[in-house]
XYZ file of C-alpha atoms in Angstrom:
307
model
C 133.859 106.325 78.676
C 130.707 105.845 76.998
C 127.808 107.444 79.394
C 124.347 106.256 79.691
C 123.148 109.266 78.619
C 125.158 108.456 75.588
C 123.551 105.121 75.025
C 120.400 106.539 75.073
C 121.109 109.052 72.447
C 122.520 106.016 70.089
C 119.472 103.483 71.049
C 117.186 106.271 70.143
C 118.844 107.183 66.697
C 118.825 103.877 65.882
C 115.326 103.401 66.998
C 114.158 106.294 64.725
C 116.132 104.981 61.718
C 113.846 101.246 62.404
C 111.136 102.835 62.242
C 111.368 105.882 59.326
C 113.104 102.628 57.340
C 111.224 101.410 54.180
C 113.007 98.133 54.090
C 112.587 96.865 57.632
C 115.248 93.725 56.214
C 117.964 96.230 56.309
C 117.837 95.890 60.407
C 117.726 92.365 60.614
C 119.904 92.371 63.371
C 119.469 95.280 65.261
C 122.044 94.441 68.212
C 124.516 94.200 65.075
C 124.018 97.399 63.819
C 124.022 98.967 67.408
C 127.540 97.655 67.748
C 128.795 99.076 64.295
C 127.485 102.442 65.490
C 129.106 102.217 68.645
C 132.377 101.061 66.903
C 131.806 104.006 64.514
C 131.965 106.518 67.026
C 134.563 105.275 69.234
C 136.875 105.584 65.472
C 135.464 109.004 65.214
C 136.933 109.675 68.709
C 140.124 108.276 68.059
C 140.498 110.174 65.110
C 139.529 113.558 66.671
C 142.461 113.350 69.105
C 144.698 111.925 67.284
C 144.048 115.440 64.707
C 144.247 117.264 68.106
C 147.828 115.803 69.091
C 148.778 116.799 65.619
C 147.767 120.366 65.641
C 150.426 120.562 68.946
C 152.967 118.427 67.453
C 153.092 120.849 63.964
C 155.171 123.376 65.997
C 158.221 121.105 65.825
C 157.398 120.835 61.947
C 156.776 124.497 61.525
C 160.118 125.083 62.856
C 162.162 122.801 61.066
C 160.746 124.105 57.674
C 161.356 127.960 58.560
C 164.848 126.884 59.777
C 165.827 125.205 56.626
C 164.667 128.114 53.918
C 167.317 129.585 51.929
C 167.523 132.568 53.620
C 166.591 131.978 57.227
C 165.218 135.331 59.238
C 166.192 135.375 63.023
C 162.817 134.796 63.912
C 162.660 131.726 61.332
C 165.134 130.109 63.253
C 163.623 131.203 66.909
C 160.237 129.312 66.136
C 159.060 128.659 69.798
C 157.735 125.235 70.229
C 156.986 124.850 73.751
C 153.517 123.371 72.795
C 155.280 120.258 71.442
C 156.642 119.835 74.717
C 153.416 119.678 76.118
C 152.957 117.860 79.424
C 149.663 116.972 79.047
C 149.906 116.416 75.067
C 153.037 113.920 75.657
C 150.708 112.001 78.262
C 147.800 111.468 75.743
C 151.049 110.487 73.116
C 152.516 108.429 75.454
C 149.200 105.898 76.420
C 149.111 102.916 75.567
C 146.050 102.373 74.578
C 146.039 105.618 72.847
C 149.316 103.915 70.793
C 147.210 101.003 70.405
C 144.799 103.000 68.818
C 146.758 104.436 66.541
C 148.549 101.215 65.353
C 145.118 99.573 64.897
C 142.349 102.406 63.723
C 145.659 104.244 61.800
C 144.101 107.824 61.772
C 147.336 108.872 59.964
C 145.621 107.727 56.859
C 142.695 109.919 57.018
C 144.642 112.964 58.330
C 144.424 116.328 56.126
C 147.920 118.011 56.587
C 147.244 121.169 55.410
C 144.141 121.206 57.258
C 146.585 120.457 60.589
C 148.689 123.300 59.274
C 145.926 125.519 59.088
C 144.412 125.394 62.759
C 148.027 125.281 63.659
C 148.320 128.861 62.205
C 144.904 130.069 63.719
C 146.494 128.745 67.464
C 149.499 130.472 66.880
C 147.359 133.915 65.925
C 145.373 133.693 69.447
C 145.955 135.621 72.458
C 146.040 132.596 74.449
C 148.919 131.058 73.089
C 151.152 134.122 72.979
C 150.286 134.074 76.410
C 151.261 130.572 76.937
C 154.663 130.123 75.250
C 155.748 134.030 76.834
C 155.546 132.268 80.106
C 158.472 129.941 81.488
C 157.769 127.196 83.632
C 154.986 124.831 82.851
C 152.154 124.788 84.951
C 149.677 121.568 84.620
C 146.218 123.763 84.698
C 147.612 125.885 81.784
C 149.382 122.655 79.978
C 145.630 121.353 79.176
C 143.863 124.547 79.046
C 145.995 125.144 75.690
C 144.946 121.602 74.275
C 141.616 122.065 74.954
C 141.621 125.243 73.270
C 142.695 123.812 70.021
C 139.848 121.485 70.108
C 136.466 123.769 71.481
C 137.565 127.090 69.939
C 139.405 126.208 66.477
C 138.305 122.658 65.711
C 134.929 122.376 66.455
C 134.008 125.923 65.227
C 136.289 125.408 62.125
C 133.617 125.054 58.707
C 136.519 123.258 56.661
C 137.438 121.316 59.663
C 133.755 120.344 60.353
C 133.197 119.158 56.508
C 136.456 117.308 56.780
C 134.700 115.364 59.522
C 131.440 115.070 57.659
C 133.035 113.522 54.322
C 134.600 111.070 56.819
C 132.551 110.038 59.357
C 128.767 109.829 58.350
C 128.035 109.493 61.885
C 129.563 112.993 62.619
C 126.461 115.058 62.850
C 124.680 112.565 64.817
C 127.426 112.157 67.211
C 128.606 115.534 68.045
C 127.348 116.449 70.776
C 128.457 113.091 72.369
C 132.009 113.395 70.923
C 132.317 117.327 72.686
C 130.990 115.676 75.857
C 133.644 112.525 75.659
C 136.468 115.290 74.581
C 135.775 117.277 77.381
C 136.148 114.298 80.271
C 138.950 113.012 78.149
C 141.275 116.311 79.099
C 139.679 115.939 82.469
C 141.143 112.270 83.473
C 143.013 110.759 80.291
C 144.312 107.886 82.123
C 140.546 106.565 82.710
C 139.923 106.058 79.213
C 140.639 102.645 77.261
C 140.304 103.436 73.904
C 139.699 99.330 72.879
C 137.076 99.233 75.034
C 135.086 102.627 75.121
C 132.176 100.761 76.845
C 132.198 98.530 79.863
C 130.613 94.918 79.841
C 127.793 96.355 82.201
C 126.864 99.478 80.052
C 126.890 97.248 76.817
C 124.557 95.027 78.548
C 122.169 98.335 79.096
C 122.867 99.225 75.868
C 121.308 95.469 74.267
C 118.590 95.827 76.904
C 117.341 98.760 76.167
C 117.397 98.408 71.925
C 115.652 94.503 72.147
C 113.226 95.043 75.305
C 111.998 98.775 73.323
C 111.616 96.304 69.799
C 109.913 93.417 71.829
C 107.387 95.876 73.829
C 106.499 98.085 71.177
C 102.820 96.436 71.150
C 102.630 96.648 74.640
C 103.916 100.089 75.332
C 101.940 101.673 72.788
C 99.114 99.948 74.312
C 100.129 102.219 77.356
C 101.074 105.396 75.545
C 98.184 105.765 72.982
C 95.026 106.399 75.914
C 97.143 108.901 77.414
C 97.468 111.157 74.261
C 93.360 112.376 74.660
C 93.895 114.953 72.504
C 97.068 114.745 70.794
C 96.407 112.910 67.355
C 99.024 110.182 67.527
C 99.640 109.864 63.560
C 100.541 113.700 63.812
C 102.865 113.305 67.096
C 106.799 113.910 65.976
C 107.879 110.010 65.560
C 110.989 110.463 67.919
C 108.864 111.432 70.503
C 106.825 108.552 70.290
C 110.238 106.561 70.103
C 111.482 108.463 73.209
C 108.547 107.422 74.944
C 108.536 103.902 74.250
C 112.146 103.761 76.089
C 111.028 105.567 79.026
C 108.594 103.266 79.112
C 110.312 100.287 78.768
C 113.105 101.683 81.399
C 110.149 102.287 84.029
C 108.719 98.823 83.710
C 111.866 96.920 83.220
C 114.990 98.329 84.174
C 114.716 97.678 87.793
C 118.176 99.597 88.971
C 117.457 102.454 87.312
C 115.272 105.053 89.547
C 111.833 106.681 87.919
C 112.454 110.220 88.206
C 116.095 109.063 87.178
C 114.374 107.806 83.485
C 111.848 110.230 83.404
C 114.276 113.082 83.760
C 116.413 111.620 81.365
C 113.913 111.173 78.162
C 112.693 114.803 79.077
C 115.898 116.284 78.972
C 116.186 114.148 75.212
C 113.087 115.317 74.193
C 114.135 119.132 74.693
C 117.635 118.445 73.064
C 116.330 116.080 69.556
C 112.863 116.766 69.136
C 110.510 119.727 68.915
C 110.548 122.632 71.728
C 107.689 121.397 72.881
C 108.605 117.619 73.260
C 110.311 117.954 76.768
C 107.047 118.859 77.957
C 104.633 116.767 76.075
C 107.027 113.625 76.986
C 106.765 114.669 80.569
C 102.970 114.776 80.768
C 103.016 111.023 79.214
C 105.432 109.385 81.142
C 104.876 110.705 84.179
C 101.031 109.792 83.517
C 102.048 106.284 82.651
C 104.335 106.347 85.210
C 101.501 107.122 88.552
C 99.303 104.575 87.046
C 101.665 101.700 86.803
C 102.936 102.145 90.226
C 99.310 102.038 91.403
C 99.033 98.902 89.597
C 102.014 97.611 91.478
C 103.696 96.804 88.499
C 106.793 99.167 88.451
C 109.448 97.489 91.180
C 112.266 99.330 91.597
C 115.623 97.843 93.621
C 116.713 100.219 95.817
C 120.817 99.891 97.189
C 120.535 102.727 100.049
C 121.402 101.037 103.220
């Protein structure tokens, strides 16, 4: 599922894109547009494991097209295909909602074979997976640590496999980090994903919050943000910081569940990861700044759920 962490990351692109926009029209409807980016990334998802099952399943199809040339070698026709067996890649195949998925999104249509074909030929060529299909037996720590190979070691650091993505999805570059993260707690727990409904009532309701309360208090957080800079000229200030500190700001003051050092950790972190090397820092000073003086003000109320 869809983290917070992850929400941020999407509010704050979509933040950035409002403001660097010349025709403020084309975000009429912010919430809108949040959703379609949201919906584009949970397609880019399905897509990169439905490429993933695909890679495993070519084993079977590598096998029947060496067994049916005209001359045949012994080794043609002793193809081992163990990986299409795959425990763990016959549990992804057999999910429902990953089925429903497939039926509805229809990856198949986007799918480059050859490109399948290829990786396929790279996993066979690894150490890893002569290791795997020499042993008998199929043990359930070494059933996903082969799929999860395919995907961190020859998908993601594939070049043609990466521009296959990025004539695709236009969304890819923004999203990949989020999509290693989601790939990576998919292999984990499978079975807790619903691939309709990558993000839960409550999170989507964080998700609105955030985007409309940042819009509706820009006025008032800047109002906050801008005596606090002293120094720092604020037309010459990266704009995603100032965008990053506008949510932390807004989270502070209005998101009453959500901890302080919880938000301020979290936009710092951000900072370091989107912005400048020395954002993490700068974002820090100012929110933490903002931060002391509201709560002296008595106007930060958190709700705390600790017995």
């Amino acid at each position: 599922m869809i983290s917070r962490r992850n929400i941020r990351v999407k509010v704050m692109q979509l933040l950035y894109m409002i403001e660097a926009a010349d025709n403020p029209v084309a975000f009429k409807k912010p919430v809108d547009e949040l959703q379609k980016q949201l919906d584009k990334s949970r397609e880019l998802f399905v897509y990169l494991l439905y490429f993933l099952t695909e890679v495993a399943r070519y084993a079977e199809t590598n096998a029947q097209k060496r067994a049916s040339r005209n001359l045949p070698t012994e080794e043609d026709l002793n193809v081992n295909i163990k990986i299409a067996g795959n425990e763990f890649l016959w549990q992804i195949l057999e999910n429902e909602s990953f089925k429903k998925a497939v039926e509805t999104d229809l990856p198949s249509k986007l799918l480059d074979k050859d490109l399948v074909k290829k990786i396929y030929e790279d996993l066979t060529n690894t150490e890893k997976y002569k290791e795997y299909i020499s042993q008998e037996g199929r043990e359930k720590a070494k059933e996903k640590e082969i799929i999860k190979l395919i995907f961190t070691q020859l998908m993601l650091p594939n070049e043609l496999f990466i521009a296959h993505l990025e004539e695709l999805f236009n969304n890819w570059d923004d999203d990949a980090d989020m999509m290693d993260q989601l790939m990576q707690n998919y292999i984990q727990k499978p079975s807790s994903y619903n691939l309709q409904e990558m993000l839960s009532p409550e999170k989507w309701g964080f998700a609105k919050s955030l985007l409309t309360t940042t819009l509706e208090k820009k006025d008032y957080c800047m109002e906050l943000i801008k005596p606090k800079l002293k120094n720092w000229d604020s037309e010459r200030i990266a704009q995603l910081d100032m965008v990053l500190m506008r949510m932390g700001v807004c989270e502070l003051l209005y998101f009453e569940t959500i901890p302080t050092k919880v938000t301020i950790n979290e936009y710092i972190d951000l900072a370091k990861d989107y912005s400048t090397p020395q954002s993490g820092q700068f974002v820090n000073g100012i929110l933490d700044n903002i931060h002391k003086e509201m709560l002296e003000a008595g106007k930060i109320h958190k709700v705390s759920f600790k017995k």
